[in-house]
Coordinates of C-alpha atoms in Angstrom, one line a residue:
Chain A
M1 CA 41.4 -238.8 -145.7
T2 CA 43.0 -237.2 -142.7
V3 CA 41.6 -235.1 -139.9
S4 CA 43.4 -232.1 -138.6
K5 CA 44.2 -233.1 -135.0
I6 CA 43.9 -236.2 -132.8
W7 CA 44.6 -236.4 -129.1
V8 CA 45.8 -239.6 -127.5
F9 CA 45.4 -240.1 -123.7
A10 CA 48.8 -241.4 -122.8
E11 CA 49.2 -243.8 -119.9
A12 CA 52.5 -244.7 -118.3
T13 CA 53.8 -246.7 -115.3
D14 CA 57.0 -245.7 -113.7
G15 CA 57.9 -243.4 -116.6
K16 CA 57.3 -246.2 -119.2
V17 CA 54.5 -245.5 -121.7
S18 CA 52.0 -248.3 -122.0
T19 CA 52.0 -250.4 -125.1
T20 CA 48.4 -249.5 -125.9
T21 CA 49.3 -245.8 -125.9
L22 CA 52.1 -246.5 -128.5
E23 CA 49.7 -248.5 -130.6
M24 CA 47.2 -245.7 -130.6
L25 CA 49.9 -243.1 -131.5
A26 CA 50.7 -245.2 -134.6
K27 CA 47.1 -245.2 -135.7
A28 CA 46.6 -241.5 -134.9
G29 CA 49.6 -240.7 -137.0
E30 CA 47.9 -242.4 -140.0
L31 CA 44.6 -240.5 -139.5
A32 CA 45.7 -237.0 -138.5
D33 CA 48.0 -234.2 -139.5
T34 CA 48.8 -233.4 -135.9
V35 CA 49.0 -235.8 -133.0
E36 CA 49.1 -234.6 -129.4
C37 CA 48.9 -236.3 -126.1
V38 CA 47.3 -235.7 -122.7
T39 CA 48.9 -237.4 -119.7
V40 CA 49.2 -237.4 -116.0
A41 CA 52.6 -239.0 -116.2
G42 CA 54.5 -235.7 -116.3
D43 CA 57.2 -234.3 -118.5
D44 CA 59.4 -237.4 -118.4
V45 CA 57.4 -239.3 -121.0
A46 CA 57.6 -236.5 -123.6
A47 CA 60.7 -238.0 -125.3
E48 CA 59.1 -241.4 -125.8
L49 CA 55.7 -239.9 -126.9
G50 CA 57.5 -237.6 -129.3
A51 CA 59.5 -240.4 -130.8
H52 CA 56.2 -242.1 -131.5
G53 CA 54.8 -239.1 -133.3
A54 CA 53.3 -236.7 -130.7
S55 CA 54.2 -233.1 -131.3
K56 CA 53.0 -231.9 -128.0
V57 CA 52.2 -233.4 -124.6
Y58 CA 49.7 -231.7 -122.3
T59 CA 50.5 -232.6 -118.7
V60 CA 47.7 -232.7 -116.2
G61 CA 48.9 -232.3 -112.6
G62 CA 47.3 -232.6 -109.2
T63 CA 46.5 -236.3 -109.4
D64 CA 48.5 -237.4 -106.3
G65 CA 46.4 -240.0 -104.5
K66 CA 43.3 -239.3 -106.6
L67 CA 41.5 -241.3 -109.3
I68 CA 42.3 -239.8 -112.7
G69 CA 38.8 -239.9 -114.2
P70 CA 37.4 -236.6 -112.8
I71 CA 40.7 -234.8 -113.1
V72 CA 41.7 -235.7 -116.7
S73 CA 38.1 -235.3 -118.0
S74 CA 37.9 -231.9 -116.4
A75 CA 41.2 -230.8 -117.9
I76 CA 40.3 -232.0 -121.4
A77 CA 36.8 -230.5 -121.3
G78 CA 38.3 -227.2 -120.2
A79 CA 40.7 -227.2 -123.2
V80 CA 37.9 -228.1 -125.6
E81 CA 35.6 -225.4 -124.2
G82 CA 38.5 -222.9 -124.5
G83 CA 38.7 -223.5 -128.2
N84 CA 41.6 -226.1 -128.3
A85 CA 39.5 -229.0 -129.5
P86 CA 40.9 -232.1 -131.3
D87 CA 38.8 -233.7 -133.9
A88 CA 39.0 -237.0 -132.1
L89 CA 40.3 -238.4 -128.9
L90 CA 41.7 -242.0 -128.5
I91 CA 41.6 -243.5 -125.1
A92 CA 42.7 -247.1 -124.2
T93 CA 40.2 -249.5 -122.7
S94 CA 41.9 -249.6 -119.3
Y95 CA 40.7 -249.0 -115.8
G96 CA 41.6 -245.4 -115.8
G97 CA 40.9 -244.8 -119.5
R98 CA 37.3 -245.9 -119.2
D99 CA 36.7 -243.6 -116.3
V100 CA 38.2 -240.6 -118.3
A101 CA 36.0 -241.4 -121.3
G102 CA 32.8 -241.8 -119.4
R103 CA 33.2 -238.6 -117.4
L104 CA 34.4 -236.6 -120.5
S105 CA 31.4 -237.7 -122.6
V106 CA 29.0 -236.2 -120.1
K107 CA 31.0 -233.0 -119.8
L108 CA 31.1 -232.5 -123.6
D109 CA 27.7 -234.2 -124.1
A110 CA 29.5 -236.3 -126.7
P111 CA 29.0 -240.0 -127.3
V112 CA 31.7 -242.6 -126.8
I113 CA 32.3 -245.4 -129.3
S114 CA 33.6 -248.3 -127.2
N115 CA 35.5 -251.6 -127.9
V116 CA 37.1 -250.1 -131.0
V117 CA 39.5 -252.4 -132.8
D118 CA 40.0 -250.2 -135.9
I119 CA 39.3 -246.6 -137.0
V120 CA 38.5 -246.0 -140.6
D121 CA 37.2 -243.3 -143.0
R122 CA 33.5 -243.6 -143.8
D123 CA 31.9 -240.8 -145.9
G124 CA 34.5 -238.3 -144.7
A125 CA 34.1 -239.1 -141.0
L126 CA 36.0 -241.3 -138.7
A127 CA 34.2 -244.5 -137.9
G128 CA 35.0 -247.0 -135.1
V129 CA 35.0 -250.7 -135.9
E130 CA 33.6 -252.8 -133.1
P131 CA 33.5 -256.6 -133.2
V132 CA 30.3 -258.3 -131.9
F133 CA 29.0 -261.8 -131.6
G134 CA 32.4 -263.2 -130.6
G135 CA 34.2 -261.3 -133.3
T136 CA 32.2 -262.8 -136.2
T137 CA 30.6 -259.5 -137.1
N138 CA 32.0 -256.0 -137.3
V139 CA 29.9 -252.9 -136.6
Y140 CA 31.1 -249.6 -138.1
T141 CA 29.9 -246.5 -136.3
K142 CA 30.6 -242.9 -137.1
F143 CA 29.9 -239.7 -135.2
T144 CA 27.2 -237.5 -136.7
G145 CA 27.5 -234.3 -134.7
D146 CA 30.3 -231.7 -134.4
K147 CA 31.4 -232.9 -131.0
V148 CA 34.8 -234.4 -130.3
G149 CA 34.7 -238.0 -131.2
I150 CA 35.7 -240.2 -128.2
F151 CA 37.0 -243.6 -129.1
L152 CA 37.7 -246.3 -126.5
V153 CA 40.3 -248.5 -128.1
R154 CA 41.0 -252.1 -127.3
P155 CA 44.6 -253.1 -126.6
K156 CA 46.5 -254.9 -129.4
S157 CA 44.3 -253.4 -132.1
F158 CA 47.2 -251.6 -133.9
A159 CA 50.9 -252.1 -134.3
A160 CA 53.2 -249.6 -132.5
A161 CA 56.0 -248.1 -134.6
E162 CA 58.9 -250.5 -134.9
E163 CA 61.6 -247.8 -135.1
P164 CA 60.3 -244.7 -133.4
S165 CA 62.4 -241.7 -134.4
G166 CA 60.6 -238.4 -133.8
D167 CA 61.9 -235.6 -131.6
A168 CA 60.8 -235.2 -128.0
A169 CA 57.4 -233.5 -127.8
A170 CA 57.0 -230.0 -126.4
T171 CA 55.1 -230.0 -123.1
E172 CA 52.4 -227.7 -121.8
E173 CA 50.5 -227.8 -118.6
L174 CA 46.8 -228.4 -118.8
A175 CA 44.9 -227.4 -115.7
A176 CA 41.9 -229.4 -114.3
G177 CA 39.1 -227.2 -113.1
E178 CA 37.4 -227.3 -109.8
L179 CA 36.2 -230.9 -109.3
G180 CA 34.0 -230.5 -106.2
N181 CA 32.4 -233.6 -105.0
T182 CA 33.3 -235.7 -108.1
G183 CA 36.9 -235.7 -107.1
A184 CA 36.4 -236.9 -103.5
A185 CA 37.6 -240.5 -103.9
T186 CA 41.1 -241.0 -102.6
V187 CA 43.6 -243.8 -102.9
T188 CA 45.0 -244.7 -99.5
N189 CA 47.2 -247.8 -100.4
R190 CA 48.4 -249.5 -103.5
F191 CA 49.1 -253.2 -103.7
V192 CA 51.1 -254.9 -106.5
E193 CA 50.2 -258.6 -106.8
E194 CA 53.3 -260.6 -107.2
S195 CA 53.3 -262.8 -110.3
T196 CA 55.9 -265.1 -111.6
G197 CA 56.6 -265.8 -115.2
P198 CA 55.4 -263.7 -118.2
S199 CA 52.3 -261.5 -118.1
L200 CA 49.2 -262.3 -120.1
D201 CA 49.8 -259.2 -122.1
D202 CA 53.3 -260.2 -123.3
A203 CA 53.5 -264.0 -123.1
A204 CA 54.3 -265.8 -126.3
V205 CA 52.4 -268.8 -125.0
V206 CA 49.2 -268.7 -123.0
V207 CA 47.5 -271.7 -121.3
S208 CA 43.9 -271.0 -120.1
G209 CA 41.5 -273.1 -118.2
G210 CA 37.7 -273.1 -118.1
R211 CA 34.8 -274.7 -116.4
G212 CA 35.6 -278.1 -118.0
L213 CA 38.4 -278.5 -115.4
G214 CA 35.6 -279.4 -113.0
E215 CA 36.9 -278.0 -109.8
Q216 CA 39.2 -275.3 -108.5
D217 CA 42.1 -277.6 -107.6
K218 CA 42.4 -278.8 -111.2
F219 CA 43.6 -275.3 -112.2
E220 CA 46.9 -276.6 -111.0
M221 CA 47.2 -278.5 -114.3
V222 CA 47.0 -275.2 -116.2
E223 CA 49.7 -273.7 -114.0
D224 CA 51.9 -276.7 -114.3
L225 CA 51.6 -276.7 -118.1
A226 CA 52.2 -273.0 -118.2
K227 CA 55.3 -273.3 -116.2
L228 CA 56.7 -276.0 -118.5
L229 CA 56.1 -273.9 -121.6
G230 CA 57.2 -270.6 -120.0
A231 CA 53.6 -269.5 -120.6
A232 CA 51.2 -267.2 -118.8
P233 CA 48.2 -268.9 -117.2
G234 CA 44.8 -267.5 -118.1
A235 CA 41.1 -268.3 -117.5
S236 CA 37.6 -268.1 -118.9
R237 CA 35.1 -265.7 -117.3
A238 CA 33.2 -268.7 -115.9
I239 CA 35.9 -269.8 -113.5
V240 CA 36.8 -266.2 -112.6
D241 CA 33.2 -265.6 -111.7
A242 CA 33.3 -268.8 -109.7
G243 CA 36.2 -267.4 -107.7
W244 CA 38.7 -270.1 -108.7
V245 CA 41.3 -267.6 -110.0
P246 CA 41.6 -263.8 -109.7
Y247 CA 40.0 -261.4 -112.2
S248 CA 43.4 -260.5 -113.5
Y249 CA 43.6 -264.0 -115.1
Q250 CA 40.5 -263.4 -117.2
V251 CA 40.9 -263.6 -121.0
G252 CA 37.9 -262.3 -123.0
Q253 CA 35.8 -259.3 -123.8
T254 CA 35.6 -258.3 -120.2
G255 CA 39.2 -259.3 -119.4
K256 CA 42.5 -259.3 -121.2
V257 CA 42.8 -259.4 -125.0
V258 CA 45.7 -261.7 -125.8
K259 CA 47.5 -262.4 -129.1
P260 CA 50.2 -264.9 -128.3
T261 CA 52.0 -267.2 -130.7
V262 CA 50.3 -270.2 -129.1
Y263 CA 47.0 -270.3 -127.1
I264 CA 46.0 -273.5 -125.4
A265 CA 42.4 -273.6 -124.2
A266 CA 41.8 -276.4 -121.7
G267 CA 38.2 -277.2 -120.8
I268 CA 37.0 -274.0 -122.3
S269 CA 33.8 -274.3 -124.5
G270 CA 34.4 -271.0 -126.2
A271 CA 31.6 -268.6 -125.3
T272 CA 31.5 -265.5 -127.5
Q273 CA 33.0 -263.3 -124.9
H274 CA 36.0 -265.6 -124.5
L275 CA 36.6 -265.9 -128.3
V276 CA 36.8 -262.1 -128.7
G277 CA 39.7 -262.1 -126.2
M278 CA 41.8 -264.8 -127.8
K279 CA 40.9 -265.5 -131.4
G280 CA 43.7 -263.2 -132.6
S281 CA 46.2 -265.7 -131.3
K282 CA 48.5 -267.0 -134.0
N283 CA 48.0 -270.7 -133.2
I284 CA 45.1 -272.1 -131.1
I285 CA 45.0 -275.5 -129.5
A286 CA 41.8 -276.6 -127.8
I287 CA 41.1 -279.6 -125.5
N288 CA 37.4 -280.2 -124.8
K289 CA 35.2 -283.2 -124.5
D290 CA 32.3 -281.7 -126.4
A291 CA 32.9 -282.0 -130.1
E292 CA 30.3 -279.3 -130.7
A293 CA 32.1 -276.7 -128.5
P294 CA 32.5 -273.4 -130.4
I295 CA 36.2 -273.3 -129.4
F296 CA 36.8 -275.9 -132.1
S297 CA 35.6 -273.5 -134.8
V298 CA 38.7 -271.3 -134.1
A299 CA 41.2 -274.0 -133.1
D300 CA 44.1 -275.0 -135.4
L301 CA 44.4 -278.2 -133.5
G302 CA 41.4 -279.5 -131.5
I303 CA 41.5 -282.5 -129.3
V304 CA 38.0 -283.9 -128.5
G305 CA 38.8 -285.6 -125.2
D306 CA 38.7 -285.5 -121.4
V307 CA 40.9 -282.7 -120.2
H308 CA 41.6 -284.8 -117.1
K309 CA 43.3 -287.4 -119.2
V310 CA 44.9 -285.3 -122.0
M311 CA 46.4 -282.6 -119.7
P312 CA 48.3 -285.0 -117.3
A313 CA 49.6 -287.0 -120.2
L314 CA 50.8 -283.8 -121.9
I315 CA 52.4 -282.5 -118.8
E316 CA 54.2 -285.8 -118.2
A317 CA 55.4 -286.0 -121.9
L318 CA 56.8 -282.5 -121.6
Q319 CA 58.5 -283.2 -118.3
N320 CA 60.2 -286.2 -119.9
R321 CA 61.6 -284.3 -122.8
Chain B
M1 CA 21.4 -247.5 -95.4
N2 CA 19.7 -247.2 -98.8
V3 CA 21.4 -248.6 -101.9
V4 CA 20.2 -248.1 -105.5
V5 CA 21.4 -250.8 -107.9
C6 CA 21.3 -250.3 -111.7
V7 CA 20.3 -253.6 -113.4
K8 CA 20.0 -254.4 -117.1
Q9 CA 17.5 -256.9 -118.5
I10 CA 19.1 -258.5 -121.5
P11 CA 18.5 -261.3 -124.0
D12 CA 19.9 -264.6 -122.7
P13 CA 23.6 -264.5 -123.6
A14 CA 23.4 -268.3 -124.3
D15 CA 21.1 -267.3 -127.2
P16 CA 22.3 -263.8 -128.2
G17 CA 19.9 -263.5 -131.1
E18 CA 20.7 -261.3 -134.1
L19 CA 20.9 -257.8 -135.3
D20 CA 17.8 -256.2 -136.9
P21 CA 18.9 -255.4 -140.4
N22 CA 16.7 -252.3 -140.5
T23 CA 17.6 -250.7 -137.1
K24 CA 21.0 -252.3 -136.9
T25 CA 20.5 -253.0 -133.2
L26 CA 20.1 -256.2 -131.3
K27 CA 16.6 -257.6 -131.7
R28 CA 15.0 -257.4 -128.2
D29 CA 11.6 -259.0 -128.9
V30 CA 12.6 -261.9 -126.7
K31 CA 12.1 -262.5 -123.0
L32 CA 14.7 -260.7 -121.1
I33 CA 16.7 -261.9 -118.1
L34 CA 18.7 -260.2 -115.4
D35 CA 22.2 -259.6 -116.6
E36 CA 24.4 -262.0 -114.6
S37 CA 26.9 -259.2 -114.1
D38 CA 24.3 -257.2 -112.2
S39 CA 23.5 -260.1 -109.8
Y40 CA 26.8 -259.4 -108.1
G41 CA 25.8 -255.7 -107.5
V42 CA 22.4 -256.8 -106.1
E43 CA 24.0 -259.3 -103.8
M44 CA 26.6 -256.8 -102.6
A45 CA 23.8 -254.2 -101.9
L46 CA 21.8 -256.7 -100.0
Q47 CA 24.8 -257.6 -97.8
L48 CA 25.7 -254.0 -97.2
V49 CA 22.1 -253.2 -96.1
D50 CA 22.1 -256.3 -93.8
T51 CA 25.4 -255.2 -92.2
A52 CA 24.1 -251.7 -91.7
G53 CA 21.1 -253.1 -89.9
G54 CA 18.5 -251.0 -91.8
G55 CA 17.5 -249.5 -95.1
E56 CA 16.6 -251.1 -98.4
V57 CA 17.8 -251.9 -101.9
T58 CA 16.0 -250.2 -104.8
L59 CA 16.5 -251.4 -108.4
V60 CA 16.6 -249.1 -111.4
S61 CA 16.3 -250.5 -114.9
M62 CA 15.6 -249.3 -118.5
A63 CA 13.9 -251.9 -120.8
P64 CA 11.5 -251.9 -123.7
N65 CA 7.8 -253.0 -123.4
N66 CA 7.7 -252.7 -119.6
E67 CA 9.7 -255.9 -119.3
V68 CA 10.0 -257.0 -115.7
S69 CA 11.3 -260.6 -116.0
G70 CA 14.8 -259.7 -115.0
L71 CA 13.7 -257.3 -112.3
R72 CA 11.6 -260.0 -110.7
T73 CA 14.7 -262.1 -110.3
A74 CA 16.5 -259.3 -108.4
L75 CA 13.4 -258.6 -106.3
A76 CA 13.2 -262.3 -105.5
M77 CA 16.8 -262.1 -104.3
G78 CA 15.6 -259.5 -101.7
A79 CA 15.5 -256.0 -103.3
A80 CA 12.5 -254.0 -101.9
K81 CA 11.3 -252.2 -105.0
A82 CA 12.1 -251.0 -108.5
V83 CA 11.9 -248.1 -110.9
L84 CA 11.5 -249.3 -114.5
V85 CA 11.8 -246.8 -117.4
S86 CA 10.1 -247.9 -120.6
D87 CA 9.5 -245.6 -123.6
D88 CA 9.4 -246.2 -127.3
A89 CA 11.6 -243.1 -127.7
L90 CA 14.5 -244.9 -125.9
A91 CA 15.1 -247.4 -128.8
G92 CA 18.6 -246.9 -130.1
S93 CA 19.9 -245.2 -127.0
D94 CA 23.7 -245.3 -126.6
A95 CA 25.6 -245.4 -123.3
L96 CA 25.3 -241.6 -122.8
G97 CA 21.5 -241.6 -123.5
T98 CA 21.1 -244.6 -121.2
S99 CA 23.0 -242.8 -118.5
K100 CA 20.9 -239.7 -118.7
V101 CA 17.8 -241.8 -118.2
L102 CA 19.3 -243.9 -115.4
A103 CA 20.5 -240.8 -113.5
K104 CA 16.9 -239.4 -113.5
A105 CA 15.5 -242.7 -112.4
I106 CA 18.0 -242.9 -109.6
E107 CA 16.9 -239.5 -108.4
R108 CA 13.3 -240.7 -108.5
A109 CA 14.2 -243.7 -106.4
G110 CA 15.0 -241.5 -103.5
E111 CA 18.0 -240.6 -101.3
A112 CA 20.7 -243.3 -101.6
D113 CA 23.9 -243.7 -99.7
L114 CA 25.4 -245.7 -102.6
V115 CA 24.6 -246.4 -106.2
I116 CA 26.0 -249.7 -107.4
T117 CA 26.4 -250.9 -111.0
A118 CA 28.2 -253.7 -112.8
T119 CA 31.4 -252.6 -114.6
E120 CA 29.7 -253.3 -117.9
S121 CA 26.7 -255.1 -119.3
S122 CA 27.0 -258.6 -120.9
D123 CA 25.4 -257.4 -124.2
G124 CA 26.6 -253.9 -124.9
Y125 CA 30.0 -254.0 -123.2
T126 CA 30.5 -250.3 -123.5
G127 CA 31.8 -250.0 -119.9
T128 CA 31.2 -246.2 -119.7
V129 CA 27.8 -246.1 -118.1
P130 CA 29.0 -246.1 -114.4
E131 CA 31.2 -243.0 -114.8
Q132 CA 28.6 -241.3 -117.0
V133 CA 25.9 -241.8 -114.4
A134 CA 28.2 -240.6 -111.6
E135 CA 29.1 -237.5 -113.6
L136 CA 25.5 -236.7 -114.3
L137 CA 24.6 -237.0 -110.6
G138 CA 27.7 -235.1 -109.5
L139 CA 28.9 -238.0 -107.4
P140 CA 32.4 -239.4 -106.7
S141 CA 32.9 -242.9 -108.1
I142 CA 35.1 -245.9 -107.7
T143 CA 35.0 -248.3 -110.6
F144 CA 36.1 -252.0 -110.6
A145 CA 35.5 -252.7 -107.0
K146 CA 36.5 -256.2 -105.7
S147 CA 35.2 -255.5 -102.2
I148 CA 33.1 -252.8 -100.5
A149 CA 32.7 -251.8 -96.9
V150 CA 30.8 -248.9 -95.5
D151 CA 32.0 -247.2 -92.3
G152 CA 29.8 -244.3 -91.2
G153 CA 29.8 -241.8 -94.0
T154 CA 32.8 -243.4 -95.8
V155 CA 32.9 -246.2 -98.3
K156 CA 36.1 -248.2 -98.5
V157 CA 36.8 -250.1 -101.7
Q158 CA 39.5 -252.4 -103.0
R159 CA 39.7 -251.3 -106.6
Q160 CA 41.2 -253.6 -109.3
T161 CA 44.2 -252.2 -111.1
E162 CA 46.5 -253.4 -113.9
A163 CA 49.1 -254.2 -111.3
G164 CA 47.0 -255.5 -108.4
Y165 CA 44.5 -253.4 -106.4
D166 CA 44.2 -250.0 -104.7
D167 CA 42.5 -249.2 -101.4
V168 CA 40.2 -246.3 -102.2
E169 CA 38.0 -244.3 -99.9
S170 CA 35.2 -241.9 -100.7
P171 CA 32.5 -240.1 -98.7
T172 CA 29.0 -241.2 -99.4
P173 CA 26.9 -240.8 -101.4
A174 CA 29.0 -242.4 -104.1
L175 CA 28.7 -244.6 -107.1
I176 CA 30.6 -247.9 -107.1
S177 CA 30.9 -250.4 -110.0
V178 CA 31.6 -254.0 -109.0
T179 CA 33.5 -256.7 -110.9
A180 CA 32.0 -260.1 -111.5
G181 CA 32.8 -262.6 -108.8
V182 CA 33.0 -259.9 -106.0
V183 CA 30.4 -261.9 -104.0
E184 CA 28.5 -265.1 -104.5
P185 CA 24.9 -264.1 -105.6
R186 CA 22.2 -265.9 -103.7
Y187 CA 19.6 -268.0 -105.5
P188 CA 16.1 -266.6 -105.0
S189 CA 14.2 -268.8 -102.5
F190 CA 10.7 -270.0 -103.3
K191 CA 9.4 -267.6 -100.6
G192 CA 11.4 -264.8 -102.3
I193 CA 10.0 -265.6 -105.7
M194 CA 6.5 -265.5 -104.4
A195 CA 7.1 -262.3 -102.5
A196 CA 8.7 -260.6 -105.6
K197 CA 5.4 -260.9 -107.4
S198 CA 3.8 -258.3 -105.2
K199 CA 6.8 -255.9 -104.7
P200 CA 6.2 -252.5 -106.2
V201 CA 7.6 -251.6 -109.6
D202 CA 7.3 -247.9 -110.5
E203 CA 6.8 -248.0 -114.2
V204 CA 7.7 -244.6 -115.7
T205 CA 8.1 -242.9 -119.1
L206 CA 10.6 -240.2 -120.3
S207 CA 8.0 -237.5 -119.6
D208 CA 7.5 -238.8 -116.0
L209 CA 11.3 -238.3 -115.5
G210 CA 11.4 -234.9 -117.3
V211 CA 13.8 -236.3 -119.9
D212 CA 13.6 -234.6 -123.4
A213 CA 13.0 -237.5 -125.9
G214 CA 15.3 -235.6 -128.3
T215 CA 18.3 -236.2 -126.1
V216 CA 18.1 -240.0 -126.0
G217 CA 17.4 -242.9 -128.4
W218 CA 18.1 -242.6 -132.1
A219 CA 17.4 -238.8 -132.0
G220 CA 20.0 -238.0 -129.4
G221 CA 22.7 -240.5 -130.2
G222 CA 25.2 -238.3 -132.1
Q223 CA 26.4 -241.5 -133.8
E224 CA 25.2 -243.7 -136.6
I225 CA 25.9 -247.3 -137.6
V226 CA 27.0 -247.1 -141.2
E227 CA 28.0 -250.6 -141.9
I228 CA 27.7 -254.2 -140.6
S229 CA 29.9 -256.8 -142.1
A230 CA 31.2 -260.3 -141.5
A231 CA 34.7 -260.3 -139.8
E232 CA 37.5 -262.3 -141.4
E233 CA 37.0 -265.9 -140.4
R234 CA 39.7 -268.1 -139.1
E235 CA 40.2 -271.2 -141.2
A236 CA 39.0 -274.3 -139.4
G237 CA 41.8 -276.5 -138.3
T238 CA 42.2 -280.2 -137.5
V239 CA 39.9 -281.7 -134.9
V240 CA 40.6 -285.2 -133.7
E241 CA 39.1 -287.5 -131.1
D242 CA 41.4 -288.4 -128.3
D243 CA 42.3 -292.0 -128.6
G244 CA 44.8 -291.9 -125.7
E245 CA 47.4 -290.3 -128.0
G246 CA 45.8 -286.8 -128.2
F247 CA 48.5 -285.4 -125.9
Q248 CA 51.2 -286.6 -128.4
K249 CA 49.5 -284.6 -131.2
I250 CA 49.8 -281.5 -129.1
V251 CA 53.5 -282.3 -128.3
D252 CA 54.1 -282.7 -132.1
Y253 CA 52.3 -279.5 -132.9
L254 CA 54.2 -277.5 -130.2
A255 CA 57.5 -279.0 -131.6
E256 CA 56.5 -278.0 -135.1
L257 CA 55.8 -274.4 -133.9
K258 CA 59.3 -274.6 -132.2
V259 CA 57.7 -273.7 -128.8
I260 CA 59.4 -276.8 -127.4

């Protein structure tokens, strides 16, 4: 089954389209006859979006220094009310994407299906697949009304096209209506946090630490091991909440979803929200002193032991190689 | 300064329970607790009111069976009062339905300079309620705040981004969603716990709020759960006790995977 038309909200940084956008374009191409994009990135992403299957790109202007939620949702709602409505809209679970989806859902009085990791046909309608209980159970939800189906898609749910080959997409401006008070928040400064080594999103190896490390200073072991393996350091929600490491380190349902070749969990028990974020890793190594810890149910190699003994020995052994 | 904080009362995440096979929603016939994510918003609101030197924190919550266990925790932290919406017709509400109810309850709570929420609940994880509530109330919003300061009629926020953070300003009233860890939530004192027992909780139904029951709950959802199935399981691997050589097993495995 295919639907007639799907829109993908395309995000880009410095003219480079986000990986999640390309993933959604690949899925949209399987589901719909026509795939079009909405973006605030301007005309310069039309070639890349077209290569990945978009036939048209609607560009929304006027975002300079503003948050995109009110602007993009207003533009899309205006198009839908004007008769140019897609059957479904795919939006990434990102900071901006969630804002767009929330505002748009009110404007269209249409529900959002969140945390979607797959979109399938059920009884002639598109259904979103959402993992619950740490990814052990999948819930399939379809829209029942005639509203535009808004799906908030989790990163790394689909594979982007390996050899994109389409023509550049045609572009068309899409105007946002009058925002009034809702558009009053303004960005006054942007800060890029310097990070060394690979990012959590792209790293082939991720080393994460959790509450089992005992104290903040011990997170150094995670960073040392990560450095030796060319890995990205990550963290469980527990130690992010405790303020040991920044929010950007968080792996899990509320943080980053990672799918590296190797994931090393040090002192992480494996709460359901963490498992959702990392169980797609190809190989999982866990170190934890509690033999009953849920992390061992997903680990390919589990070491039941004291992280304060295993980690230093591991680091030393790797240094000596 | 008056701050309204949206708080959710949820089943204990340490014992998340199970899905009801008939209604396909989480069984909620257990004692509910304050969602830990919301404790950050409550603490932030209390600190902002303290800094302003006047005003109060009002809680808004939607829960079945007039459940107040979680609300009492937040009242014990120092919130002054609460509005609690309970109505059988709310069963099955999605994020949009929930937002419609919360928006009306926030209006009932009185004039607020700020509405504070968590970025998402620890049970539903939809993450869209803050923006939905802001849109329904016609408010500007700043999501994913990692710090908040109010200066006259302006709220200044450090907002988390993929690359770092943005400084964002908005006139008040505005809605702000806070990330976990933004402040260290206080533990309710014994005095606070005792005081919370007598703080006012305005228990209301949909008709009290003027919300049409057909627009929320199962009736107003616009979506339907059509299937629940077990996800593909990972095969259990090897688990060994560390005998002092555990590190070597990891080294060998990493070598086998050609990572080293």
